[in-house]
Amino acid sequence: MPVHPQAYRPATDLLSLGDGFYDPVAAADFPETRLRFRNDRAGREVGLDTLDDREWIAHFARFAPLPGTLPGPLALRYHGHQFRTYNPDLGDGRGFTFAQMRDRQGRLMDLGTKGSGTTPWSRAGDGRLTLKGGMREILATEMLEALGVRTSRTLSLVETGEALERGDEPSPTRSAVLVRLSHSHVRIGTFQRLAYHRDEDGLRALVRYVLDRLYGEASDDPVRLLDLVVERTARLAASYMAAGFVHGVLNSDNINVTGESFDYGPWRFAQAWDPGFTAAYFDHAGLYAFGRQPEAIHWDVMQLAVALRPLVEAEPLIAALDGFATYYQPAVARAILWRLGRTGRDDAADRALVQLVERALRTTGVSIDRFFHDAFAQDLPASYGPEWAEVRTALSPYAPRKARDHAHWAGEPCGMPIGEVEGLWAAIDRDDDWTPLHAKVAAIRAMGAALA
């Protein structure tokens, strides 16, 4: 049996929503399939690590159905606000969901694609993904996972042998199809579409689906759903800040209702604590800048509350939305303390420490990666200068969460500056050399092991 007979637990829960939520589609017939990345660590969690490379390509590039799950690919329907402008013409335009299964924790997981061909929602797009875009998604997901962010996992990347034309990078460029393992692809925009069409029955069905299948609660209470999403997305925003990560495009169609980060386009990791730092060259107003991400995610969740309004009065929805700051403040303290390798003390002391850290990083320009690396490995060295005296004093009562003598901390920080990303791509583009990329993934995973 190609899949692992004990660990593989197929599911078809998505079909329970009915065909008003998706469109059956066919995958592109690619001229070539060259396996470039397979994530057996993620695959092991759902019983797919025992596939050989031939089977892997058959399922994750040719999209032969996996046993016992969805009979074929489904392009999901949704709307969304894009840079605060509502767009009713969205949907899976270059991807689809083609399998569901339970992981070792019992969570319902989706296998979704990027670059798998055109769908009814492609508009003028070609439905493809550049190989560079796929490589960048590997780096984003691996780095975020290592830094404690709840993220989709890049399961597979296969080069597909097409020459793509793109206006924002040198063309023609190489093509790929990516498979992600994700805890659902239901977005805030999925609810927005139903509200736009005044489909109250569909809204109720989706509320039940998310609460039951994704949160494990036998409920159809929209207010309970909103509260759970508020909590999860507040934690997501906090983890972005501790990671120094800028998603780049926090539109409401890119916010998963499980609070799991996914869909990485123009992402960047900030090198300094600059609240105005942006990742997307087209974000001229800085709407999704590093320091504005909590605000942006909260605004998106407000759109979920608006979409749920046909089912419930406004007051309890407003009360649930007001909980975002209540969840966010302790979450950002926990996330930063975790990356510092320290055990929290009490809420007031933890918040005070975080404020000192943020202020010192902002005013001194010390590298985010350098600071967390040094602070985890030891008490802050004297080279940090007098501006860090308050941080050093505030940090001293905090007990280390684990031993600090791991080999990782003896070396240099494992960061993700944009120059290194471009260098990794250059080795692939120029010499078809994937060795530096795989070495970087190994280094990221070593950092994750040292932090975990």
GROMACS .gro file of C-alpha atoms in nm:
model
  452
    1MET     CA    1   0.000   0.000   0.000
    2PRO     CA    2   0.167   0.330  -0.103
    3VAL     CA    3   0.022   0.540   0.180
    4HIS     CA    4   0.102   0.453   0.542
    5PRO     CA    5  -0.170   0.204   0.649
    6GLN     CA    6  -0.185   0.323   1.012
    7ALA     CA    7  -0.115   0.698   0.980
    8TYR     CA    8  -0.321   0.772   0.666
    9ARG     CA    9  -0.677   0.872   0.764
   10PRO     CA   10  -0.861   1.005   0.457
   11ALA     CA   11  -1.163   1.233   0.486
   12THR     CA   12  -1.426   1.390   0.261
   13ASP     CA   13  -1.573   1.650   0.498
   14LEU     CA   14  -1.563   1.930   0.241
   15LEU     CA   15  -1.826   1.749   0.032
   16SER     CA   16  -2.077   1.794   0.316
   17LEU     CA   17  -2.101   2.164   0.231
   18GLY     CA   18  -2.248   2.090  -0.111
   19ASP     CA   19  -2.156   2.202  -0.459
   20GLY     CA   20  -2.246   2.566  -0.397
   21PHE     CA   21  -1.910   2.611  -0.225
   22TYR     CA   22  -1.677   2.486  -0.497
   23ASP     CA   23  -1.636   2.396  -0.864
   24PRO     CA   24  -1.495   2.064  -0.987
   25VAL     CA   25  -1.192   2.136  -1.204
   26ALA     CA   26  -0.918   1.952  -1.390
   27ALA     CA   27  -0.548   1.993  -1.323
   28ALA     CA   28  -0.319   2.122  -1.595
   29ASP     CA   29  -0.139   1.862  -1.804
   30PHE     CA   30   0.221   1.969  -1.755
   31PRO     CA   31   0.485   1.891  -2.021
   32GLU     CA   32   0.738   1.792  -1.754
   33THR     CA   33   0.744   1.685  -1.389
   34ARG     CA   34   1.073   1.715  -1.200
   35LEU     CA   35   1.050   1.667  -0.825
   36ARG     CA   36   1.239   1.950  -0.655
   37PHE     CA   37   1.122   1.933  -0.293
   38ARG     CA   38   0.933   1.676  -0.087
   39ASN     CA   39   0.859   1.740   0.278
   40ASP     CA   40   0.855   1.396   0.437
   41ARG     CA   41   0.846   1.552   0.783
   42ALA     CA   42   0.506   1.706   0.705
   43GLY     CA   43   0.399   1.405   0.501
   44ARG     CA   44   0.465   1.176   0.797
   45GLU     CA   45   0.195   1.356   0.998
   46VAL     CA   46  -0.072   1.242   0.751
   47GLY     CA   47   0.073   0.909   0.639
   48LEU     CA   48   0.210   1.020   0.301
   49ASP     CA   49   0.583   0.985   0.368
   50THR     CA   50   0.592   0.625   0.244
   51LEU     CA   51   0.509   0.722  -0.116
   52ASP     CA   52   0.801   0.666  -0.350
   53ASP     CA   53   0.901   0.947  -0.587
   54ARG     CA   54   0.701   0.803  -0.877
   55GLU     CA   55   0.386   0.784  -0.663
   56TRP     CA   56   0.459   1.127  -0.518
   57ILE     CA   57   0.466   1.285  -0.865
   58ALA     CA   58   0.154   1.095  -0.970
   59HIS     CA   59  -0.045   1.237  -0.677
   60PHE     CA   60   0.115   1.581  -0.637
   61ALA     CA   61   0.189   1.683  -0.997
   62ARG     CA   62  -0.051   1.470  -1.204
   63PHE     CA   63  -0.313   1.473  -0.926
   64ALA     CA   64  -0.420   1.113  -0.938
   65PRO     CA   65  -0.675   1.086  -0.653
   66LEU     CA   66  -0.550   0.963  -0.319
   67PRO     CA   67  -0.743   0.665  -0.183
   68GLY     CA   68  -1.060   0.733   0.015
   69THR     CA   69  -1.067   1.110  -0.009
   70LEU     CA   70  -1.205   1.367  -0.257
   71PRO     CA   71  -1.282   1.219  -0.601
   72GLY     CA   72  -1.121   1.513  -0.782
   73PRO     CA   73  -0.994   1.870  -0.749
   74LEU     CA   74  -1.231   2.139  -0.620
   75ALA     CA   75  -1.174   2.511  -0.677
   76LEU     CA   76  -1.318   2.693  -0.376
   77ARG     CA   77  -1.545   2.995  -0.413
   78TYR     CA   78  -1.488   3.310  -0.207
   79HIS     CA   79  -1.483   3.689  -0.221
   80GLY     CA   80  -1.271   3.932  -0.021
   81HIS     CA   81  -1.141   4.278   0.046
   82GLN     CA   82  -0.816   4.346  -0.137
   83PHE     CA   83  -0.638   4.645   0.012
   84ARG     CA   84  -0.975   4.739   0.167
   85THR     CA   85  -1.161   4.729  -0.168
   86TYR     CA   86  -1.427   4.460  -0.200
   87ASN     CA   87  -1.380   4.217  -0.489
   88PRO     CA   88  -1.664   3.975  -0.576
   89ASP     CA   89  -1.466   3.815  -0.860
   90LEU     CA   90  -1.227   3.604  -0.654
   91GLY     CA   91  -1.201   3.231  -0.594
   92ASP     CA   92  -0.931   2.969  -0.646
   93GLY     CA   93  -0.778   3.098  -0.967
   94ARG     CA   94  -0.457   2.894  -0.979
   95GLY     CA   95  -0.519   2.633  -0.713
   96PHE     CA   96  -0.766   2.381  -0.576
   97THR     CA   97  -0.827   2.148  -0.284
   98PHE     CA   98  -0.786   1.786  -0.390
   99ALA     CA   99  -0.768   1.581  -0.069
  100GLN     CA  100  -0.855   1.588   0.300
  101MET     CA  101  -0.724   1.376   0.584
  102ARG     CA  102  -0.669   1.373   0.959
  103ASP     CA  103  -0.327   1.436   1.104
  104ARG     CA  104  -0.178   1.267   1.410
  105GLN     CA  105  -0.354   1.520   1.635
  106GLY     CA  106  -0.689   1.441   1.474
  107ARG     CA  107  -0.714   1.776   1.294
  108LEU     CA  108  -0.882   1.790   0.955
  109MET     CA  109  -0.618   1.884   0.699
  110ASP     CA  110  -0.645   1.989   0.334
  111LEU     CA  111  -0.407   1.931   0.050
  112GLY     CA  112  -0.426   2.240  -0.168
  113THR     CA  113  -0.230   2.357  -0.468
  114LYS     CA  114  -0.070   2.663  -0.618
  115GLY     CA  115   0.005   2.674  -0.989
  116SER     CA  116  -0.212   2.376  -1.087
  117GLY     CA  117  -0.388   2.536  -1.383
  118THR     CA  118  -0.680   2.756  -1.474
  119THR     CA  119  -1.022   2.741  -1.307
  120PRO     CA  120  -1.350   2.933  -1.352
  121TRP     CA  121  -1.196   3.193  -1.118
  122SER     CA  122  -0.868   3.251  -1.303
  123ARG     CA  123  -0.992   3.571  -1.470
  124ALA     CA  124  -0.707   3.671  -1.706
  125GLY     CA  125  -0.443   3.464  -1.524
  126ASP     CA  126  -0.263   3.158  -1.659
  127GLY     CA  127  -0.315   2.953  -1.343
  128ARG     CA  128   0.056   2.888  -1.310
  129LEU     CA  129   0.323   2.944  -1.045
  130THR     CA  130   0.681   3.048  -1.107
  131LEU     CA  131   0.951   2.818  -0.977
  132LYS     CA  132   1.094   3.113  -0.785
  133GLY     CA  133   0.757   3.171  -0.620
  134GLY     CA  134   0.749   2.806  -0.516
  135MET     CA  135   1.102   2.824  -0.377
  136ARG     CA  136   1.007   3.136  -0.180
  137GLU     CA  137   0.703   2.959  -0.031
  138ILE     CA  138   0.926   2.674   0.088
  139LEU     CA  139   1.149   2.925   0.267
  140ALA     CA  140   0.857   3.118   0.419
  141THR     CA  141   0.680   2.813   0.557
  142GLU     CA  142   0.996   2.647   0.688
  143MET     CA  143   1.114   2.966   0.860
  144LEU     CA  144   0.777   3.046   1.013
  145GLU     CA  145   0.733   2.692   1.141
  146ALA     CA  146   1.075   2.709   1.305
  147LEU     CA  147   0.987   3.044   1.467
  148GLY     CA  148   0.666   2.913   1.623
  149VAL     CA  149   0.413   3.060   1.378
  150ARG     CA  150   0.111   2.844   1.294
  151THR     CA  151   0.153   2.807   0.920
  152SER     CA  152   0.063   2.590   0.627
  153ARG     CA  153   0.341   2.351   0.530
  154THR     CA  154   0.493   2.325   0.185
  155LEU     CA  155   0.456   1.955   0.113
  156SER     CA  156   0.580   1.936  -0.245
  157LEU     CA  157   0.731   2.141  -0.526
  158VAL     CA  158   0.754   1.997  -0.878
  159GLU     CA  159   0.903   2.183  -1.174
  160THR     CA  160   0.667   2.163  -1.471
  161GLY     CA  161   0.866   2.264  -1.780
  162GLU     CA  162   0.676   2.570  -1.899
  163ALA     CA  163   0.815   2.917  -1.976
  164LEU     CA  164   0.605   3.178  -1.797
  165GLU     CA  165   0.578   3.548  -1.876
  166ARG     CA  166   0.561   3.776  -1.573
  167GLY     CA  167   0.564   4.153  -1.560
  168ASP     CA  168   0.738   4.182  -1.224
  169GLU     CA  169   1.036   3.949  -1.276
  170PRO     CA  170   1.269   3.851  -1.562
  171SER     CA  171   1.077   3.648  -1.820
  172PRO     CA  172   1.038   3.390  -1.953
  173THR     CA  173   1.082   3.213  -1.622
  174ARG     CA  174   1.051   2.854  -1.503
  175SER     CA  175   0.722   2.707  -1.381
  176ALA     CA  176   0.621   2.481  -1.092
  177VAL     CA  177   0.326   2.333  -0.908
  178LEU     CA  178   0.319   2.345  -0.529
  179VAL     CA  179   0.117   2.141  -0.279
  180ARG     CA  180   0.051   2.274   0.069
  181LEU     CA  181  -0.074   2.091   0.375
  182SER     CA  182  -0.308   2.322   0.563
  183HIS     CA  183  -0.560   2.316   0.846
  184SER     CA  184  -0.845   2.422   0.614
  185HIS     CA  185  -0.871   2.662   0.324
  186VAL     CA  186  -1.189   2.830   0.453
  187ARG     CA  187  -1.122   3.203   0.450
  188ILE     CA  188  -1.296   3.508   0.587
  189GLY     CA  189  -1.376   3.574   0.222
  190THR     CA  190  -1.566   3.244   0.205
  191PHE     CA  191  -1.818   3.389   0.452
  192GLN     CA  192  -1.816   3.725   0.272
  193ARG     CA  193  -1.926   3.563  -0.051
  194LEU     CA  194  -2.228   3.402   0.114
  195ALA     CA  195  -2.327   3.729   0.281
  196TYR     CA  196  -2.289   3.912  -0.053
  197HIS     CA  197  -2.534   3.668  -0.212
  198ARG     CA  198  -2.764   3.685   0.095
  199ASP     CA  199  -2.733   3.310   0.137
  200GLU     CA  200  -2.829   3.268   0.502
  201ASP     CA  201  -2.864   2.890   0.472
  202GLY     CA  202  -2.513   2.872   0.331
  203LEU     CA  203  -2.382   3.093   0.612
  204ARG     CA  204  -2.538   2.867   0.874
  205ALA     CA  205  -2.397   2.557   0.707
  206LEU     CA  206  -2.048   2.710   0.694
  207VAL     CA  207  -2.065   2.818   1.060
  208ARG     CA  208  -2.155   2.460   1.157
  209TYR     CA  209  -1.882   2.316   0.936
  210VAL     CA  210  -1.608   2.536   1.080
  211LEU     CA  211  -1.712   2.488   1.442
  212ASP     CA  212  -1.764   2.112   1.411
  213ARG     CA  213  -1.501   1.998   1.161
  214LEU     CA  214  -1.224   2.252   1.232
  215TYR     CA  215  -1.272   2.347   1.598
  216GLY     CA  216  -1.429   2.025   1.724
  217GLU     CA  217  -1.733   2.196   1.876
  218ALA     CA  218  -2.085   2.073   1.810
  219SER     CA  219  -2.233   2.420   1.774
  220ASP     CA  220  -2.389   2.653   1.520
  221ASP     CA  221  -2.338   2.973   1.720
  222PRO     CA  222  -2.194   3.253   1.499
  223VAL     CA  223  -2.077   3.449   1.803
  224ARG     CA  224  -1.880   3.150   1.931
  225LEU     CA  225  -1.722   3.113   1.588
  226LEU     CA  226  -1.623   3.480   1.579
  227ASP     CA  227  -1.471   3.463   1.926
  228LEU     CA  228  -1.260   3.162   1.827
  229VAL     CA  229  -1.142   3.332   1.508
  230VAL     CA  230  -1.063   3.652   1.699
  231GLU     CA  231  -0.849   3.456   1.945
  232ARG     CA  232  -0.666   3.256   1.677
  233THR     CA  233  -0.597   3.554   1.453
  234ALA     CA  234  -0.477   3.766   1.746
  235ARG     CA  235  -0.227   3.490   1.823
  236LEU     CA  236  -0.127   3.483   1.456
  237ALA     CA  237  -0.064   3.859   1.453
  238ALA     CA  238   0.143   3.829   1.771
  239SER     CA  239   0.354   3.549   1.625
  240TYR     CA  240   0.422   3.752   1.309
  241MET     CA  241   0.562   4.033   1.523
  242ALA     CA  242   0.787   3.804   1.728
  243ALA     CA  243   0.913   3.642   1.407
  244GLY     CA  244   0.982   3.979   1.244
  245PHE     CA  245   0.767   3.859   0.954
  246VAL     CA  246   0.576   4.071   0.704
  247HIS     CA  247   0.317   3.875   0.507
  248GLY     CA  248   0.269   4.150   0.253
  249VAL     CA  249  -0.092   4.087   0.145
  250LEU     CA  250  -0.324   4.052   0.443
  251ASN     CA  251  -0.645   4.072   0.241
  252SER     CA  252  -0.955   3.907   0.385
  253ASP     CA  253  -0.931   3.626   0.127
  254ASN     CA  254  -0.586   3.545   0.271
  255ILE     CA  255  -0.703   3.502   0.632
  256ASN     CA  256  -0.783   3.142   0.721
  257VAL     CA  257  -1.058   3.102   0.983
  258THR     CA  258  -0.839   2.855   1.175
  259GLY     CA  259  -0.585   3.134   1.234
  260GLU     CA  260  -0.322   2.951   1.031
  261SER     CA  261  -0.098   3.162   0.808
  262PHE     CA  262  -0.087   3.066   0.440
  263ASP     CA  263  -0.049   3.185   0.080
  264TYR     CA  264   0.290   3.356   0.060
  265GLY     CA  265   0.357   3.605  -0.217
  266PRO     CA  266   0.567   3.920  -0.153
  267TRP     CA  267   0.668   3.825   0.204
  268ARG     CA  268   0.980   3.956   0.375
  269PHE     CA  269   1.147   3.921   0.714
  270ALA     CA  270   1.226   4.262   0.863
  271GLN     CA  271   1.592   4.296   0.951
  272ALA     CA  272   1.529   4.580   1.198
  273TRP     CA  273   1.225   4.662   1.412
  274ASP     CA  274   1.085   4.915   1.167
  275PRO     CA  275   0.706   4.944   1.203
  276GLY     CA  276   0.683   5.104   0.857
  277PHE     CA  277   0.868   4.827   0.673
  278THR     CA  278   0.661   4.681   0.387
  279ALA     CA  279   0.703   4.362   0.187
  280ALA     CA  280   0.497   4.435  -0.125
  281TYR     CA  281   0.632   4.691  -0.370
  282PHE     CA  282   0.270   4.779  -0.457
  283ASP     CA  283   0.171   4.856  -0.095
  284HIS     CA  284   0.232   5.228  -0.147
  285ALA     CA  285   0.033   5.338   0.159
  286GLY     CA  286   0.198   5.086   0.393
  287LEU     CA  287  -0.138   4.930   0.474
  288TYR     CA  288   0.024   4.595   0.555
  289ALA     CA  289   0.350   4.728   0.696
  290PHE     CA  290   0.524   4.531   0.972
  291GLY     CA  291   0.384   4.738   1.260
  292ARG     CA  292   0.032   4.758   1.113
  293GLN     CA  293  -0.025   4.383   1.077
  294PRO     CA  294  -0.225   4.342   1.400
  295GLU     CA  295  -0.451   4.629   1.290
  296ALA     CA  296  -0.485   4.479   0.942
  297ILE     CA  297  -0.578   4.134   1.069
  298HIS     CA  298  -0.826   4.281   1.318
  299TRP     CA  299  -0.986   4.478   1.032
  300ASP     CA  300  -1.023   4.158   0.831
  301VAL     CA  301  -1.189   3.984   1.124
  302MET     CA  302  -1.430   4.277   1.145
  303GLN     CA  303  -1.537   4.180   0.792
  304LEU     CA  304  -1.617   3.831   0.920
  305ALA     CA  305  -1.841   3.992   1.184
  306VAL     CA  306  -2.014   4.193   0.911
  307ALA     CA  307  -2.067   3.875   0.709
  308LEU     CA  308  -2.220   3.700   1.012
  309ARG     CA  309  -2.457   3.988   1.082
  310PRO     CA  310  -2.754   3.828   0.894
  311LEU     CA  311  -2.749   3.547   1.152
  312VAL     CA  312  -2.720   3.741   1.479
  313GLU     CA  313  -2.758   4.084   1.638
  314ALA     CA  314  -2.469   4.327   1.626
  315GLU     CA  315  -2.399   4.367   1.999
  316PRO     CA  316  -2.252   4.021   2.074
  317LEU     CA  317  -2.045   4.037   1.754
  318ILE     CA  318  -1.902   4.375   1.859
  319ALA     CA  319  -1.822   4.235   2.203
  320ALA     CA  320  -1.635   3.945   2.043
  321LEU     CA  321  -1.438   4.181   1.819
  322ASP     CA  322  -1.340   4.389   2.120
  323GLY     CA  323  -1.160   4.085   2.257
  324PHE     CA  324  -0.884   4.107   1.994
  325ALA     CA  325  -0.660   4.336   2.203
  326THR     CA  326  -0.728   4.123   2.512
  327TYR     CA  327  -0.599   3.817   2.330
  328TYR     CA  328  -0.320   3.995   2.141
  329GLN     CA  329  -0.129   4.154   2.430
  330PRO     CA  330  -0.051   3.836   2.626
  331ALA     CA  331   0.001   3.645   2.299
  332VAL     CA  332   0.275   3.880   2.179
  333ALA     CA  333   0.444   3.861   2.519
  334ARG     CA  334   0.434   3.480   2.511
  335ALA     CA  335   0.567   3.472   2.155
  336ILE     CA  336   0.858   3.704   2.228
  337LEU     CA  337   0.946   3.527   2.553
  338TRP     CA  338   0.936   3.194   2.370
  339ARG     CA  339   1.182   3.323   2.111
  340LEU     CA  340   1.397   3.461   2.393
  341GLY     CA  341   1.401   3.115   2.549
  342ARG     CA  342   1.254   3.244   2.874
  343THR     CA  343   0.965   3.134   3.093
  344GLY     CA  344   0.704   3.403   3.159
  345ARG     CA  345   0.656   3.545   3.508
  346ASP     CA  346   0.336   3.751   3.526
  347ASP     CA  347   0.136   3.953   3.276
  348ALA     CA  348   0.247   4.295   3.394
  349ALA     CA  349   0.618   4.207   3.403
  350ASP     CA  350   0.599   4.026   3.071
  351ARG     CA  351   0.430   4.320   2.897
  352ALA     CA  352   0.683   4.564   3.046
  353LEU     CA  353   0.972   4.351   2.918
  354VAL     CA  354   0.822   4.330   2.571
  355GLN     CA  355   0.776   4.708   2.557
  356LEU     CA  356   1.140   4.758   2.652
  357VAL     CA  357   1.257   4.507   2.390
  358GLU     CA  358   1.047   4.667   2.114
  359ARG     CA  359   1.165   5.018   2.204
  360ALA     CA  360   1.532   4.917   2.217
  361LEU     CA  361   1.511   4.733   1.886
  362ARG     CA  362   1.336   5.028   1.723
  363THR     CA  363   1.572   5.297   1.852
  364THR     CA  364   1.905   5.114   1.814
  365GLY     CA  365   1.848   4.935   1.484
  366VAL     CA  366   1.997   4.609   1.616
  367SER     CA  367   1.908   4.317   1.390
  368ILE     CA  368   1.600   4.127   1.509
  369ASP     CA  369   1.763   3.793   1.436
  370ARG     CA  370   2.088   3.895   1.605
  371PHE     CA  371   1.910   4.011   1.920
  372PHE     CA  372   1.701   3.697   1.967
  373HIS     CA  373   1.997   3.472   1.887
  374ASP     CA  374   2.222   3.644   2.142
  375ALA     CA  375   1.952   3.678   2.408
  376PHE     CA  376   1.864   3.308   2.383
  377ALA     CA  377   2.225   3.195   2.396
  378GLN     CA  378   2.331   3.416   2.689
  379ASP     CA  379   2.254   3.732   2.877
  380LEU     CA  380   2.290   4.026   2.643
  381PRO     CA  381   2.659   4.096   2.581
  382ALA     CA  382   2.814   4.429   2.679
  383SER     CA  383   2.857   4.515   2.309
  384TYR     CA  384   2.485   4.600   2.297
  385GLY     CA  385   2.563   4.933   2.462
  386PRO     CA  386   2.391   5.149   2.726
  387GLU     CA  387   2.057   5.169   2.544
  388TRP     CA  388   2.004   4.804   2.636
  389ALA     CA  389   2.066   4.839   3.009
  390GLU     CA  390   1.695   4.842   3.096
  391VAL     CA  391   1.632   4.534   2.883
  392ARG     CA  392   1.924   4.352   3.044
  393THR     CA  393   1.792   4.436   3.391
  394ALA     CA  394   1.434   4.340   3.307
  395LEU     CA  395   1.547   4.013   3.148
  396SER     CA  396   1.768   3.899   3.436
  397PRO     CA  397   1.491   3.754   3.661
  398TYR     CA  398   1.354   3.536   3.380
  399ALA     CA  399   1.455   3.173   3.402
  400PRO     CA  400   1.575   3.003   3.082
  401ARG     CA  401   1.305   2.782   2.935
  402LYS     CA  402   1.560   2.520   2.834
  403ALA     CA  403   1.934   2.461   2.824
  404ARG     CA  404   2.117   2.726   2.624
  405ASP     CA  405   2.418   2.517   2.521
  406HIS     CA  406   2.266   2.378   2.199
  407ALA     CA  407   2.522   2.384   1.916
  408HIS     CA  408   2.299   2.616   1.714
  409TRP     CA  409   2.358   2.907   1.949
  410ALA     CA  410   2.736   2.887   1.909
  411GLY     CA  411   2.710   2.995   1.545
  412GLU     CA  412   2.563   3.288   1.360
  413PRO     CA  413   2.190   3.371   1.357
  414CYS     CA  414   1.980   3.184   1.104
  415GLY     CA  415   1.791   3.469   0.941
  416MET     CA  416   1.620   3.525   0.607
  417PRO     CA  417   1.746   3.851   0.457
  418ILE     CA  418   1.620   3.921   0.109
  419GLY     CA  419   1.972   3.911  -0.032
  420GLU     CA  420   2.011   3.552   0.081
  421VAL     CA  421   1.675   3.458  -0.073
  422GLU     CA  422   1.787   3.607  -0.403
  423GLY     CA  423   2.119   3.423  -0.377
  424LEU     CA  424   1.944   3.091  -0.327
  425TRP     CA  425   1.732   3.157  -0.634
  426ALA     CA  426   2.035   3.264  -0.838
  427ALA     CA  427   2.204   2.928  -0.773
  428ILE     CA  428   1.893   2.750  -0.903
  429ASP     CA  429   1.830   2.984  -1.194
  430ARG     CA  430   2.191   3.004  -1.313
  431ASP     CA  431   2.332   2.659  -1.232
  432ASP     CA  432   2.026   2.447  -1.144
  433ASP     CA  433   2.199   2.402  -0.808
  434TRP     CA  434   1.949   2.314  -0.534
  435THR     CA  435   2.217   2.233  -0.277
  436PRO     CA  436   2.216   2.579  -0.111
  437LEU     CA  437   1.836   2.571  -0.076
  438HIS     CA  438   1.835   2.229   0.087
  439ALA     CA  439   2.122   2.336   0.315
  440LYS     CA  440   1.921   2.642   0.418
  441VAL     CA  441   1.615   2.430   0.495
  442ALA     CA  442   1.834   2.203   0.711
  443ALA     CA  443   1.973   2.507   0.896
  444ILE     CA  444   1.622   2.646   0.955
  445ARG     CA  445   1.506   2.311   1.093
  446ALA     CA  446   1.810   2.297   1.322
  447MET     CA  447   1.715   2.639   1.459
  448GLY     CA  448   1.358   2.519   1.508
  449ALA     CA  449   1.484   2.217   1.703
  450ALA     CA  450   1.698   2.445   1.921
  451LEU     CA  451   1.403   2.673   1.993
  452ALA     CA  452   1.133   2.409   2.038
   0.00000   0.00000   0.00000
